[in-house]
Structures are given as structure tokens and as C-alpha cells.
Short mmCIF file of C-alpha atoms and ligand atoms in Angstrom, two decimals:
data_model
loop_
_atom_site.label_atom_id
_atom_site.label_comp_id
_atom_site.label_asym_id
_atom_site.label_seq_id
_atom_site.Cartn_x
_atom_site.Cartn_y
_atom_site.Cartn_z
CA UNK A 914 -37.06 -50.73 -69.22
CA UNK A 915 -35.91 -52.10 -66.06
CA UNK A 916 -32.38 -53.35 -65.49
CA UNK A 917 -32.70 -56.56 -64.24
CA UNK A 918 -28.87 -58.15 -63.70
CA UNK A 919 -25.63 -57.00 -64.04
CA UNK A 920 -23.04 -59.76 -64.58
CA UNK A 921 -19.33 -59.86 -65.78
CA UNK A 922 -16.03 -58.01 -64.45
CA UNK A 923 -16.71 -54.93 -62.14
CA UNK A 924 -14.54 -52.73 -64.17
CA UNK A 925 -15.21 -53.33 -67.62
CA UNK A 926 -15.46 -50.12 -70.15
CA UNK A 927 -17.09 -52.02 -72.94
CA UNK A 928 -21.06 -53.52 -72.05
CA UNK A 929 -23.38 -55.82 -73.87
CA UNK A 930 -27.07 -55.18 -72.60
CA UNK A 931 -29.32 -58.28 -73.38
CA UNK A 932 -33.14 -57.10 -73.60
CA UNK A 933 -35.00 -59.88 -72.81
CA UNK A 934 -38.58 -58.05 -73.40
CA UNK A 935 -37.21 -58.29 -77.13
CA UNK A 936 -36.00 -62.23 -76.97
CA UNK A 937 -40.11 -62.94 -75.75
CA UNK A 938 -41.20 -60.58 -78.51
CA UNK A 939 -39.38 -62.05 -80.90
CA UNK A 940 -40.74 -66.03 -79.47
CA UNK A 941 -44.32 -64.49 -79.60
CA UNK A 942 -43.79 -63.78 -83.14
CA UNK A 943 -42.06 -66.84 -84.55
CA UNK A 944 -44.94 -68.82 -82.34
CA UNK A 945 -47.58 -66.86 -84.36
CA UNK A 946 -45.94 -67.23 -87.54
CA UNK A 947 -45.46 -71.05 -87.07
CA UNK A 948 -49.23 -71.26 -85.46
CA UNK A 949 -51.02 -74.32 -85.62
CA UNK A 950 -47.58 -75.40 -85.24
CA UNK A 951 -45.82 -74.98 -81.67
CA UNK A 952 -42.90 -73.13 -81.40
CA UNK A 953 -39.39 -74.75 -79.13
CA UNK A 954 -36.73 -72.87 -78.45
CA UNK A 955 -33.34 -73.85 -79.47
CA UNK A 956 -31.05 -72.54 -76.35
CA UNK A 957 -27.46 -74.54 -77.22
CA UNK A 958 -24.01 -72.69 -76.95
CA UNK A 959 -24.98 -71.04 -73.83
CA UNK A 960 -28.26 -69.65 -75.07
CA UNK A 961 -26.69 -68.36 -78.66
CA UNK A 962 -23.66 -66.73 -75.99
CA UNK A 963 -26.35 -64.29 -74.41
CA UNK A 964 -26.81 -66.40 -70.98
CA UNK A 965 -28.64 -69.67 -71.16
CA UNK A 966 -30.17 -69.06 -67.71
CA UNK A 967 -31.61 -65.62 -68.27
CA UNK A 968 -32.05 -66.35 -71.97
CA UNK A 969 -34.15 -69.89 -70.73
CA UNK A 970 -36.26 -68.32 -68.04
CA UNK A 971 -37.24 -65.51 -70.59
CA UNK A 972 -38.24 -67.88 -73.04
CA UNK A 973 -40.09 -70.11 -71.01
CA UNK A 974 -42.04 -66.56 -69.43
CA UNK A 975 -43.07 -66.05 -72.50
CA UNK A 976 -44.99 -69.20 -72.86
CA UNK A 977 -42.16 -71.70 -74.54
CA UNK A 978 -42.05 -75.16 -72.65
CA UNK A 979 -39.79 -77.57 -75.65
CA UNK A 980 -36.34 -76.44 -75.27
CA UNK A 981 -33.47 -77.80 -77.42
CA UNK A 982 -29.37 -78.19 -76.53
CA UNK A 983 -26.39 -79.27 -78.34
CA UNK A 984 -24.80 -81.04 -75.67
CA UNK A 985 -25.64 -83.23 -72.69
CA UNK A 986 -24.04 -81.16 -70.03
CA UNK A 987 -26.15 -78.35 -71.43
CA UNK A 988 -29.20 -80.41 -70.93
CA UNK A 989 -28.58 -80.89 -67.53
CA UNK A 990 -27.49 -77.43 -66.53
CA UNK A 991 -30.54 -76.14 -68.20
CA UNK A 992 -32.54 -78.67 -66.02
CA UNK A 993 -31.47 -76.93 -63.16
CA UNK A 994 -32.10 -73.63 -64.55
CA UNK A 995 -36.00 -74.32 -65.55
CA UNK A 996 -38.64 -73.74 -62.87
CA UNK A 997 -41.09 -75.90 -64.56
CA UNK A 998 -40.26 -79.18 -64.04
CA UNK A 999 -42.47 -80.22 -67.43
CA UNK A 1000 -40.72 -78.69 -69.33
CA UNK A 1001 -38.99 -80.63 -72.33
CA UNK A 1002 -35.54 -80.73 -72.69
CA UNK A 1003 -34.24 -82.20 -76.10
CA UNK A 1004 -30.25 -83.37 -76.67
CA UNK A 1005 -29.18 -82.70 -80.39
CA UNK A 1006 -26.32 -84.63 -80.04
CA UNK A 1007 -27.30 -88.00 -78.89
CA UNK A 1008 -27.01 -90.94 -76.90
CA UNK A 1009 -23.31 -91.84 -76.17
CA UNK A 1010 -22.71 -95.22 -74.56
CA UNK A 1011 -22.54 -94.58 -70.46
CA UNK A 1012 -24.99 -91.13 -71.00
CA UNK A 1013 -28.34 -93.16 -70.72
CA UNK A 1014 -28.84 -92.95 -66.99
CA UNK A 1015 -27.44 -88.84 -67.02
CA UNK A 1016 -30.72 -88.67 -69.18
CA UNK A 1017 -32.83 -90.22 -67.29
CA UNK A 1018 -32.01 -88.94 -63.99
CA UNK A 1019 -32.18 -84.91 -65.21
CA UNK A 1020 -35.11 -86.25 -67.26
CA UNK A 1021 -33.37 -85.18 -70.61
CA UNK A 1022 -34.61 -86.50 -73.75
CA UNK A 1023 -32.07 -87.98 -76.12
CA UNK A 1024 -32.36 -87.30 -79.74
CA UNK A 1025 -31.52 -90.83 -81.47
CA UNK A 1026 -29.15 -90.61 -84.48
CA UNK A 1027 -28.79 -93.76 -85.32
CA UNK A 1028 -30.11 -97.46 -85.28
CA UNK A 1029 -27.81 -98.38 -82.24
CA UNK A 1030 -28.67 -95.91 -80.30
CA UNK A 1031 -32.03 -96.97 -80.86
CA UNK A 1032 -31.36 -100.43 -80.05
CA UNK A 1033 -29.55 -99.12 -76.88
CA UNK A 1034 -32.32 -96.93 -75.61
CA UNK A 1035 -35.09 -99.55 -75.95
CA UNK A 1036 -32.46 -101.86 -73.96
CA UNK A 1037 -31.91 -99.17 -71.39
CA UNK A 1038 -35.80 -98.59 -70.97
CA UNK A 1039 -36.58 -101.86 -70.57
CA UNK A 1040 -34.09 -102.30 -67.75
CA UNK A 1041 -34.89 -98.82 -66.05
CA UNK A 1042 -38.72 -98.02 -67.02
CA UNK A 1043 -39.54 -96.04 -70.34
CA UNK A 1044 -38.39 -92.71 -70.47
CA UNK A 1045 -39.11 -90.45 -73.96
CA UNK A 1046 -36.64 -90.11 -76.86
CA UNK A 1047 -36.64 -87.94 -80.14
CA UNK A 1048 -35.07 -89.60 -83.45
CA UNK A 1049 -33.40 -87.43 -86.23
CA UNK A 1050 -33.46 -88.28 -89.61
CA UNK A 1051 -31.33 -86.86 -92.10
CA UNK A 1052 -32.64 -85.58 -95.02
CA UNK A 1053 -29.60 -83.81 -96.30
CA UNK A 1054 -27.62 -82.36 -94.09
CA UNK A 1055 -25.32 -85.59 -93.97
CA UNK A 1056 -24.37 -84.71 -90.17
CA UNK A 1057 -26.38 -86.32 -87.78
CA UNK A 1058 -29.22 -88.43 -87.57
CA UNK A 1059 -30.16 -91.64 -89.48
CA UNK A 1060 -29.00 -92.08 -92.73
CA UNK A 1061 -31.87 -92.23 -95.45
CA UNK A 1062 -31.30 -95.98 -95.26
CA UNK A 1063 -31.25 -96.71 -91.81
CA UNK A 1064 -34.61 -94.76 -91.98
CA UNK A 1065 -35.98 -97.10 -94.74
CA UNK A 1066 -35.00 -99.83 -92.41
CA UNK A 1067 -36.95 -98.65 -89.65
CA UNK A 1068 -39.86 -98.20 -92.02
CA UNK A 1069 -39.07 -102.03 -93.23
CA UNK A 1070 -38.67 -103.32 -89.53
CA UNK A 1071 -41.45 -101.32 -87.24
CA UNK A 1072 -40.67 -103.51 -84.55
CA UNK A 1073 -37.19 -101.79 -84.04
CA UNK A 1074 -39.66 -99.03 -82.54
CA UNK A 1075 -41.83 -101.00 -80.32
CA UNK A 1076 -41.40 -99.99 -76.57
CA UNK A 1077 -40.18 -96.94 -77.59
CA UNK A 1078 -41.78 -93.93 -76.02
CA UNK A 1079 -41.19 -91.27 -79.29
CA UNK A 1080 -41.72 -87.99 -78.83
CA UNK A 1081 -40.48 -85.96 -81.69
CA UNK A 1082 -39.01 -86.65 -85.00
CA UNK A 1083 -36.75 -84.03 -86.67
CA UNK A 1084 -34.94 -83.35 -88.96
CA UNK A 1085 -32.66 -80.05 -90.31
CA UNK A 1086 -33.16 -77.98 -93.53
CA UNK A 1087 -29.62 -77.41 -95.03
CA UNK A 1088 -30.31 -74.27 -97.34
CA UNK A 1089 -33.27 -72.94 -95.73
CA UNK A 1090 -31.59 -69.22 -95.76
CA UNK A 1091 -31.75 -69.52 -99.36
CA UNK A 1092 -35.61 -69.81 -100.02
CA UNK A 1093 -35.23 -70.59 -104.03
CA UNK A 1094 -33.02 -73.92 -103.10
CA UNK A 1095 -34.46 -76.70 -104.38
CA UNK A 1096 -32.92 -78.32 -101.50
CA UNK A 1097 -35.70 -77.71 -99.39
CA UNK A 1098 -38.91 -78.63 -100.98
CA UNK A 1099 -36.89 -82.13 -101.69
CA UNK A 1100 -36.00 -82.30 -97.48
CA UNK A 1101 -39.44 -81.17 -96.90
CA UNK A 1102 -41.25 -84.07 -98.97
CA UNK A 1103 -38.45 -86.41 -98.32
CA UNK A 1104 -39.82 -85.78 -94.54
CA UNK A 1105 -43.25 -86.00 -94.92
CA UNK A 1106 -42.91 -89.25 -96.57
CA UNK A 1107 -40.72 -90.23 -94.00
CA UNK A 1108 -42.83 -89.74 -91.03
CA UNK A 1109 -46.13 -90.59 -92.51
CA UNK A 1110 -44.92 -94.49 -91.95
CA UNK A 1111 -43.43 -94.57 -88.32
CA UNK A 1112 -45.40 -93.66 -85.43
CA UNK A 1113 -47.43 -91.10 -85.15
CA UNK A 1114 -45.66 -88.10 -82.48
CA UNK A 1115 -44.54 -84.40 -82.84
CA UNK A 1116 -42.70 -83.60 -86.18
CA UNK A 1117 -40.32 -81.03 -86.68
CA UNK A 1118 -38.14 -79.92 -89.36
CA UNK A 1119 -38.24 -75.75 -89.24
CA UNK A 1120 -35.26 -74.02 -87.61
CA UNK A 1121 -35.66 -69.98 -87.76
CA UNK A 1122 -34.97 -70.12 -91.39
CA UNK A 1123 -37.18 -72.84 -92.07
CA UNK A 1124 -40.22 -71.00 -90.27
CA UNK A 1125 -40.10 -68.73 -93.61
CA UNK A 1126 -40.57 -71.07 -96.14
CA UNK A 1127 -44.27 -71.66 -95.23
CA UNK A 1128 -46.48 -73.71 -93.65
CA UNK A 1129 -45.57 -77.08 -95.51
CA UNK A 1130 -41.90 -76.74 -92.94
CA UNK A 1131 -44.07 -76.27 -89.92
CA UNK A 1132 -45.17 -79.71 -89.65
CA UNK A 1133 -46.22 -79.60 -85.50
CA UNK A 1134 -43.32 -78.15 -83.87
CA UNK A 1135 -40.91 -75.70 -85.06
CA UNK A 1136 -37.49 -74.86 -83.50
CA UNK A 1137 -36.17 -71.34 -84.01
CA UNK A 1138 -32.51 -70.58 -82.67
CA UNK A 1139 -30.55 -67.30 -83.51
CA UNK A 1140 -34.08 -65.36 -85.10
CA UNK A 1141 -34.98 -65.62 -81.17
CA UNK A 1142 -31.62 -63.86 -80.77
CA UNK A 1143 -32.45 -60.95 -83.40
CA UNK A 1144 -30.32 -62.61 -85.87
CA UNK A 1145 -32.40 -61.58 -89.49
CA UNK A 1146 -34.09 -65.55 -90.59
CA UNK A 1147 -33.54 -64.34 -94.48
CA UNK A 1148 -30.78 -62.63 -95.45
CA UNK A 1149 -31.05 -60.05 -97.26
CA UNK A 1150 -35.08 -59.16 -96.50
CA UNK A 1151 -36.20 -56.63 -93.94
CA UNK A 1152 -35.55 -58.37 -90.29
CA UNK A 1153 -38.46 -58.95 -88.73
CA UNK A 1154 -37.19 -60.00 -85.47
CA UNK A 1155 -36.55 -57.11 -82.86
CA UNK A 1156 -32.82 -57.04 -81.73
CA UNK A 1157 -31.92 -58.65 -78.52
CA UNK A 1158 -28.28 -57.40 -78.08
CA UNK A 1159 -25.99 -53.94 -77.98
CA UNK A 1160 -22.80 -53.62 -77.55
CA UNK A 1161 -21.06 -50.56 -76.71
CA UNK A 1162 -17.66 -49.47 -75.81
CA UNK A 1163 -16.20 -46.58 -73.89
CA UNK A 1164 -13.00 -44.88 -75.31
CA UNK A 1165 -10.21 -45.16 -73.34
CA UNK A 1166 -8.03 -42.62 -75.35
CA UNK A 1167 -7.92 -40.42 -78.36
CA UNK A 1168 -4.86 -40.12 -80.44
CA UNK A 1169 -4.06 -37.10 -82.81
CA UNK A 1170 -2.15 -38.49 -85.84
CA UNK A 1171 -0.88 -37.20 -89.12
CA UNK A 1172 0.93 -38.97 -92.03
CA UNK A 1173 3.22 -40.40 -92.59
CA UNK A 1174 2.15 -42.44 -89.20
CA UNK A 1175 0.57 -45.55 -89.23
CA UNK A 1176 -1.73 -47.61 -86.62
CA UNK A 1177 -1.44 -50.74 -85.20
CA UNK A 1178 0.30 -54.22 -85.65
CA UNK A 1179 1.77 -54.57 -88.86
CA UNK A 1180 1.09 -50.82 -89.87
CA UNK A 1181 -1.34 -51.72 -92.40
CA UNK A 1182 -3.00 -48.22 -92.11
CA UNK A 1183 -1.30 -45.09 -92.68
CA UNK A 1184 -3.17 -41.75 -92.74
CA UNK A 1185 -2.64 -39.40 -95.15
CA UNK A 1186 -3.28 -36.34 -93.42
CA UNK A 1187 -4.25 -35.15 -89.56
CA UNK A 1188 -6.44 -37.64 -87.96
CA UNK A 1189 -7.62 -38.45 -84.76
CA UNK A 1190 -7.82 -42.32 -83.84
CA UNK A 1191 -10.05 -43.43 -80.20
CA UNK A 1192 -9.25 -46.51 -78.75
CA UNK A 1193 -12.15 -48.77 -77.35
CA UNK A 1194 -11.49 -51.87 -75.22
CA UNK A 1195 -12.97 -54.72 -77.61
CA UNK A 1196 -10.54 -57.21 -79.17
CA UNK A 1197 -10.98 -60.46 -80.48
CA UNK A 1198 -9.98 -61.91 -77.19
CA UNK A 1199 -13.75 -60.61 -76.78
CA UNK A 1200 -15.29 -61.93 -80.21
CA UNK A 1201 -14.78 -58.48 -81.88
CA UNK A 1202 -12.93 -60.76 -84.77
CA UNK A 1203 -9.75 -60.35 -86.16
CA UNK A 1204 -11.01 -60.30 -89.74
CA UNK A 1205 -13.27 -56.45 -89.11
CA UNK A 1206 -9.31 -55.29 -89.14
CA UNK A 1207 -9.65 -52.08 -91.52
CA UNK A 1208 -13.22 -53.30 -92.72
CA UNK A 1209 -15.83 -52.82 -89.46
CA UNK A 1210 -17.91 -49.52 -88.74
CA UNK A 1211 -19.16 -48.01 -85.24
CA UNK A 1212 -21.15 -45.13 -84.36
CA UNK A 1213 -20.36 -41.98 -81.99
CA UNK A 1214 -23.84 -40.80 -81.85
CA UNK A 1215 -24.71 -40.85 -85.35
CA UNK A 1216 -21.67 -40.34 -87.20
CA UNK A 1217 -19.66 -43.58 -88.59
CA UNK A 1218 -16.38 -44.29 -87.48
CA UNK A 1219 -14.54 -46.56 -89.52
CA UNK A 1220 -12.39 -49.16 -87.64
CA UNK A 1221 -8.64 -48.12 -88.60
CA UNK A 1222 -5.52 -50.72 -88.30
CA UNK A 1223 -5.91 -54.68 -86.86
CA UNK A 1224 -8.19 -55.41 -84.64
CA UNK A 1225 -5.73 -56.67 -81.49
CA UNK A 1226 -6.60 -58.86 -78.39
CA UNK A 1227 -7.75 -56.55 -76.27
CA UNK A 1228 -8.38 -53.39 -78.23
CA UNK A 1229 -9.92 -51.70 -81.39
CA UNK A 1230 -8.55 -48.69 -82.78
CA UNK A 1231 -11.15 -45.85 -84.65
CA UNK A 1232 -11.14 -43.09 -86.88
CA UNK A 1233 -12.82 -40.52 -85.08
CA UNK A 1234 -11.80 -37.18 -87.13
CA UNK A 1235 -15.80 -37.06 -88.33
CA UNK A 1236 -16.12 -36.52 -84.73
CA UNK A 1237 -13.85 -33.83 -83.87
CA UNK A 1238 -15.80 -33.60 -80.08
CA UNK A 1239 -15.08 -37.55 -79.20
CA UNK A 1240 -13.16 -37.98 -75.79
CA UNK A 1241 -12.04 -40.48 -73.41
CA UNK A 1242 -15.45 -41.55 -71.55
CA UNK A 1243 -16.83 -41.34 -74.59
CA UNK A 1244 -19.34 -44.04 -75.30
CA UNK A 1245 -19.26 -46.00 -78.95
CA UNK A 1246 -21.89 -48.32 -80.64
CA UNK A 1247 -20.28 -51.34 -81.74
CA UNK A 1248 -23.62 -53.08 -82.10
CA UNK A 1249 -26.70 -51.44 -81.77
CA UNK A 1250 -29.29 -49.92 -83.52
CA UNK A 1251 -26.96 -47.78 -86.37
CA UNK A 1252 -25.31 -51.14 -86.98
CA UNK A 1253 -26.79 -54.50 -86.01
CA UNK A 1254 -25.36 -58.28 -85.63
CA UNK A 1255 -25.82 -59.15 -89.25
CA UNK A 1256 -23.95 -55.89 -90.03
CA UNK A 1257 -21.17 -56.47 -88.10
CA UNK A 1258 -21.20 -60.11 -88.96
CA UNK A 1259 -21.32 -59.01 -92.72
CA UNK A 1260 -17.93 -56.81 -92.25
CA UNK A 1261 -16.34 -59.93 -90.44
CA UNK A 1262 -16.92 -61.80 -93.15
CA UNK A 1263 -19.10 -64.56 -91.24
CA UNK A 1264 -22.93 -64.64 -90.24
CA UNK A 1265 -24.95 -63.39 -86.86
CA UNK A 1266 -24.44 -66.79 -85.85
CA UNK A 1267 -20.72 -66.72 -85.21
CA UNK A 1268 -20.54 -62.81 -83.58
CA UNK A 1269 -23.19 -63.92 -81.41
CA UNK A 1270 -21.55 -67.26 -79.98
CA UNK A 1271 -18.33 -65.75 -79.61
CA UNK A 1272 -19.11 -62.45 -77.62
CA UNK A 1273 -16.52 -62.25 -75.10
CA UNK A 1274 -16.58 -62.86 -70.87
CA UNK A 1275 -14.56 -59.75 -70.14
CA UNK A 1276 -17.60 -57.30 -71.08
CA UNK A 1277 -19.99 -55.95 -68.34
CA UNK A 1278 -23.43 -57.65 -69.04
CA UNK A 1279 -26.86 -55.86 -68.18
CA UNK A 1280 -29.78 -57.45 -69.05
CA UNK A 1281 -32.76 -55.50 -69.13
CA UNK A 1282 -36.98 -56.62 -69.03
CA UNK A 1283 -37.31 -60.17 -68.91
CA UNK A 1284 -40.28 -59.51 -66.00
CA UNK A 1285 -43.86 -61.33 -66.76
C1 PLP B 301 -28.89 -75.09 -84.10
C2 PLP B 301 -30.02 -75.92 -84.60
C3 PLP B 301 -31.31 -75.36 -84.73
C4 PLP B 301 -31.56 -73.88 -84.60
O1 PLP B 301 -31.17 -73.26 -85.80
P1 PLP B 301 -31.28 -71.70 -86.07
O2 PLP B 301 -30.83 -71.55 -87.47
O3 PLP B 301 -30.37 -71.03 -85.09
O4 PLP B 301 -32.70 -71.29 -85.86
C5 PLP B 301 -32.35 -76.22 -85.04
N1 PLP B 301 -32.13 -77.54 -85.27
C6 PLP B 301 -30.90 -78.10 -85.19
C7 PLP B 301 -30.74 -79.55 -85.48
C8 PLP B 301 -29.80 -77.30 -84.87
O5 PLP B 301 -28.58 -77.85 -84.81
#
């Protein structure tokens, strides 16, 4: 493995390595999985908080051309980030009034949530020359997209469509993490229906949950987010995905203790006998969240060492008296291969999701592969 780019502060102790040979493993898979089906790649929040630009070029290396945003700005800075100037760019969050020339000029596609922004569009491309859009339905979700009967009305009124270059129709699984919910097969035929009476283009309801329901969620396109990212698609079932991201930490100190003393802000931890606490530099000024305080595990080699005390801004503290040998310099897995996203994420309280978009700017990134 090849280190590839270093960014972040020069100094940093604490370093989250991105391995972008995984990320393309783990598109090659969810492509075969989804196969007839093709497989986007759903690169909002800053590519998941890994780097959209490495994160984008790895992705599209390994063969992915339909990329997905949350966010207009996002759109366009991908734009510039993308070699290939085919490839698809798709905007979750729709067409505000004053973005329709912003999409046209980065040739962004809008997704269309509702019948005005349909209306608008159609207006817009018949003014400035036709230019693709997606449309979202919602199925469930009750977020974005057309309501079920704004969608009837568009079934109803087929010329609201006409002149309308379509090139996807989505829509989002709510409970697709939860395979026996019998919210899903009613989204999924709710869909089908749906899109068997507009025009025929690309449909797509499967997000990286929704790949492993089965082939009835594939539809043509499927658009996997944070399984891309190593994040496991069904809780609580082996993880098929290969992880992307480690974290480790250097410690900065070690501290011998004995009761009655306590550790950190509001002394919530007092040790009962001789300890020794290390202190890493992760806080949740970093997305190392508040709520591990007393609950979170890392690894010195392979022995666990329980986070002890609050989690603070800048800092973490650990019991390290399994480790009698630990030292300042010493490195510490925070995330890794003893103790992965959805572990961590588990301990936090909160899902792979929310660790991953909050890792923090003051670590030292490497990212490593990523060559064709
Ligand atoms: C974020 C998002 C996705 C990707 O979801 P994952 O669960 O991360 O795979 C797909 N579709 C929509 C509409 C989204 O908002």
C-alpha cells in the first residue's frame, strides 16, 4: 500500500488513514451485488467526511460515472473535481428559485421534489435549451420529493412532463436497515406502480441498505452511500464491506493514579485502586463524541483500554493499567481493525453514519491506494 496524500495540520498526534483501494473494493462489490442494476455513488457531506475529492476520483477509478450530492454547492465543487466531464452529477435537494442557471452552467442535474419545481424547470428549459432533471417521489419517507398525490397528479396530467428531459426517478426506503419492515415491500410496490405510468428512464430506489433486500429494490440504478464508506448495510449481520477508515492516536502522557482520585471534568470516574490513565489528543472538537464519556474502548496493540472520565474538547483520557508498558509516543487504535465505525458508533450511542460525518479537521489525514 502506497501512501498517496497527506493532508491536515503538520503537527497533529492523532491520524485518520483513508484506504481508497478498500472504498473501490467495496463499489465493485455493491456494483456486483446490484448487477443488472448500475451502481451510483452517493458522495454528499464531503464524501461521508472522508474527502469528496479523493473519495470522488476513487470512485469514479473504479468504474462509477452517476454520482449523487445533498447540496448544490456540492454539485458544483464536485464538477470541478471529476475528470470525466460525462459524468452525472445528481442534486438531492432540489431546485430553489434563482439555482436553475448554477445547474445548468456546472451541468448539474436537479432532482425535482415537487410539482413547481417541475413547472419551473420545463419553463427554464424552454427559455435556455433542455437540460436533464431527476424527480423524487416519496413513498414514505415524508421528507422530500412529491407527495403521493402530487405523483397521482402527474400520472392524471402526463402533459406536466412533456419537454422534460427525465433522467432518473427515485425514491428513498425509510426502514431498509430493518429487512422484516413491512415498510419496504409497501415503498417498493408503491414504486413500481408508480413508475410503470410516467416515462420510461432510470429508476432507483436502493440506498446501501436497500441493495440487501433483493433484487425487487434494484430497479436500474442503485445508490449506495456509507456501505461505500465501510459502514456495515445490516446491522447486526457480518459486514461485508471492507473498512475504509482508521483512526489512531498517539499518547501524549501517562498518568499514575490511585484512589481516592478521580479523572476529568466533573470527576465522574474515580479509581479504586493504582491505575495508570494515557491521554490521546481526540476530543469531540474532533467528532470523538461527548456521549463515549466512560462508555468507548481502544486498543494498545491488542489489549482494550477502556475510555475513563468525559470525553473533553480536545482530549480523551484511557485506562491503560492492562498495559503496564504504554508510554508517551505510544500509538492507540481508536478505530481500526480491533474496533470498527459501527463499534465505536454503537458505544456513542448513534450509527456509522454520524462518527463518520463528524470526524474532525485537526487530525493528520493519509490516504493510501486509490491508484488504477
Ligand atoms: C444519503 C442518501 C442516500 C445514501 O444512503 P446510504 O444509506 O448512505 O447508502 C441515498 N439516497 C438518498 C435520497 C439519500 O439522502
Amino acid at each position: 500500500m502506497t501512501t498517496r496524500e497527506s493532508t491536515g495540520p503538520d503537527h497533529a498526534t492523532t491520524t485518520l488513514t483513508i484506504d481508497l483501494d478498500a472504498l473501490a473494493a467495496n463499489y465493485r462489490l455493491l456494483a456486483a451485488r446490484a448487477a443488472p442494476a448500475r451502481c451510483a455513488a452517493v458522495v454528499k457531506a464531503d464524501g461521508y467526511g472522508l474527502g469528496v475529492a479523493q473519495v470522488a476520483r476513487a470512485l469514479a477509478t473504479a468504474g462509477c460515472s452517476t454520482f449523487f450530492v445533498a447540496h448544490l454547492d456540492e454539485g458544483i465543487a464536485l464538477r470541478m473535481i471529476l475528470e470525466d466531464e460525462d459524468a452525472e452529477i445528481l442534486v438531492f435537494n432540489g431546485l430553489m428559485p434563482g439555482s436553475e442557471s448554477a445547474y445548468r452552467v456546472y451541468r448539474l442535474f436537479p432532482v425535482l421534489n415537487d410539482l413547481g419545481q417541475i413547472e419551473r424547470w420545463r419553463r427554464y428549459c424552454r427559455q435556455h435549451g433542455t437540460h436533464p432533471a431527476a424527480l423524487h417521489l416519496d413513498t414514505g419517507m415524508s421528507r422530500l420529493g412529491l407527495p403521493p398525490q402530487e405523483t397521482a397528479t402527474l400520472i392524471a396530467e402526463p402533459d406536466r412532463l412533456s419537454d422534460l428531459d427525465l433522467c432518473c426517478i427515485l425514491s428513498h426506503l425509510a426502514c431498509a436497515d430493518t429487512p422484516s419492515h413491512p415498510l419496504n415491500r409497501e415503498q417498493q410496490s408503491d414504486f413500481a406502480a408508480a413508475v410503470k405510468q410516467l416515462p420510461e428512464t432510470t429508476a432507483s430506489l436502493a440506498a446501501s441498505s436497500g441493495i440487501f433486500l433483493g433484487p425487487d429494490w434494484h430497479f436500474d440504478m442503485v445508490r449506495p452511500g456509507v456501505s461505500l464508506y465501510g459502514v456495515a448495510p445490516v446491522p447486526g449481520e457480518a459486514n461485508p464491506m471492507s473498512p475504509v477508515v482508521t483512526l489512531e492516536g498517539t499518547i501524549l502522557q501517562v498518568r499514575e493514579v490511585d484512589a481516592p482520585q478521580t479523572v476529568g471534568y466533573g470527576a465522574t470516574h474515580r479509581f479504586s485502586g493504582p491505575a495508570r490513565v494515557a491521554t490521546v489528543a481526540a476530543g469531540y472538537a474532533d467528532g470523538y463524541l461527548r456521549s463515549i464519556s466512560s462508555r468507548g474502548v481502544a486498543y494498545l496493540g491488542d489489549t482494550a483500554v477502556p475510555v475513563v472520565g468525559r470525553v473533553s474538547m480536545d482530549l480523551i483520557t484511557l485506562d491503560v493499567s492492562a498495559a503496564p508498558n504504554a508510554r508517551p509516543g505510544d500509538s492507540v487504535e481508536l478505530i481500526g481493525p480491533h474496533h470498527d465505525v459501527d463499534a465505536l458508533a454503537a458505544e456513542a450511542g448513534t450509527i456509522g453514519y454520524e462518527i463518520l460525518t463528524s470526524l474532525g479537521r485537526r487530525y493528520r489525514r493519509h490516504y493510501t491506494g486509490g491508484q488504477p
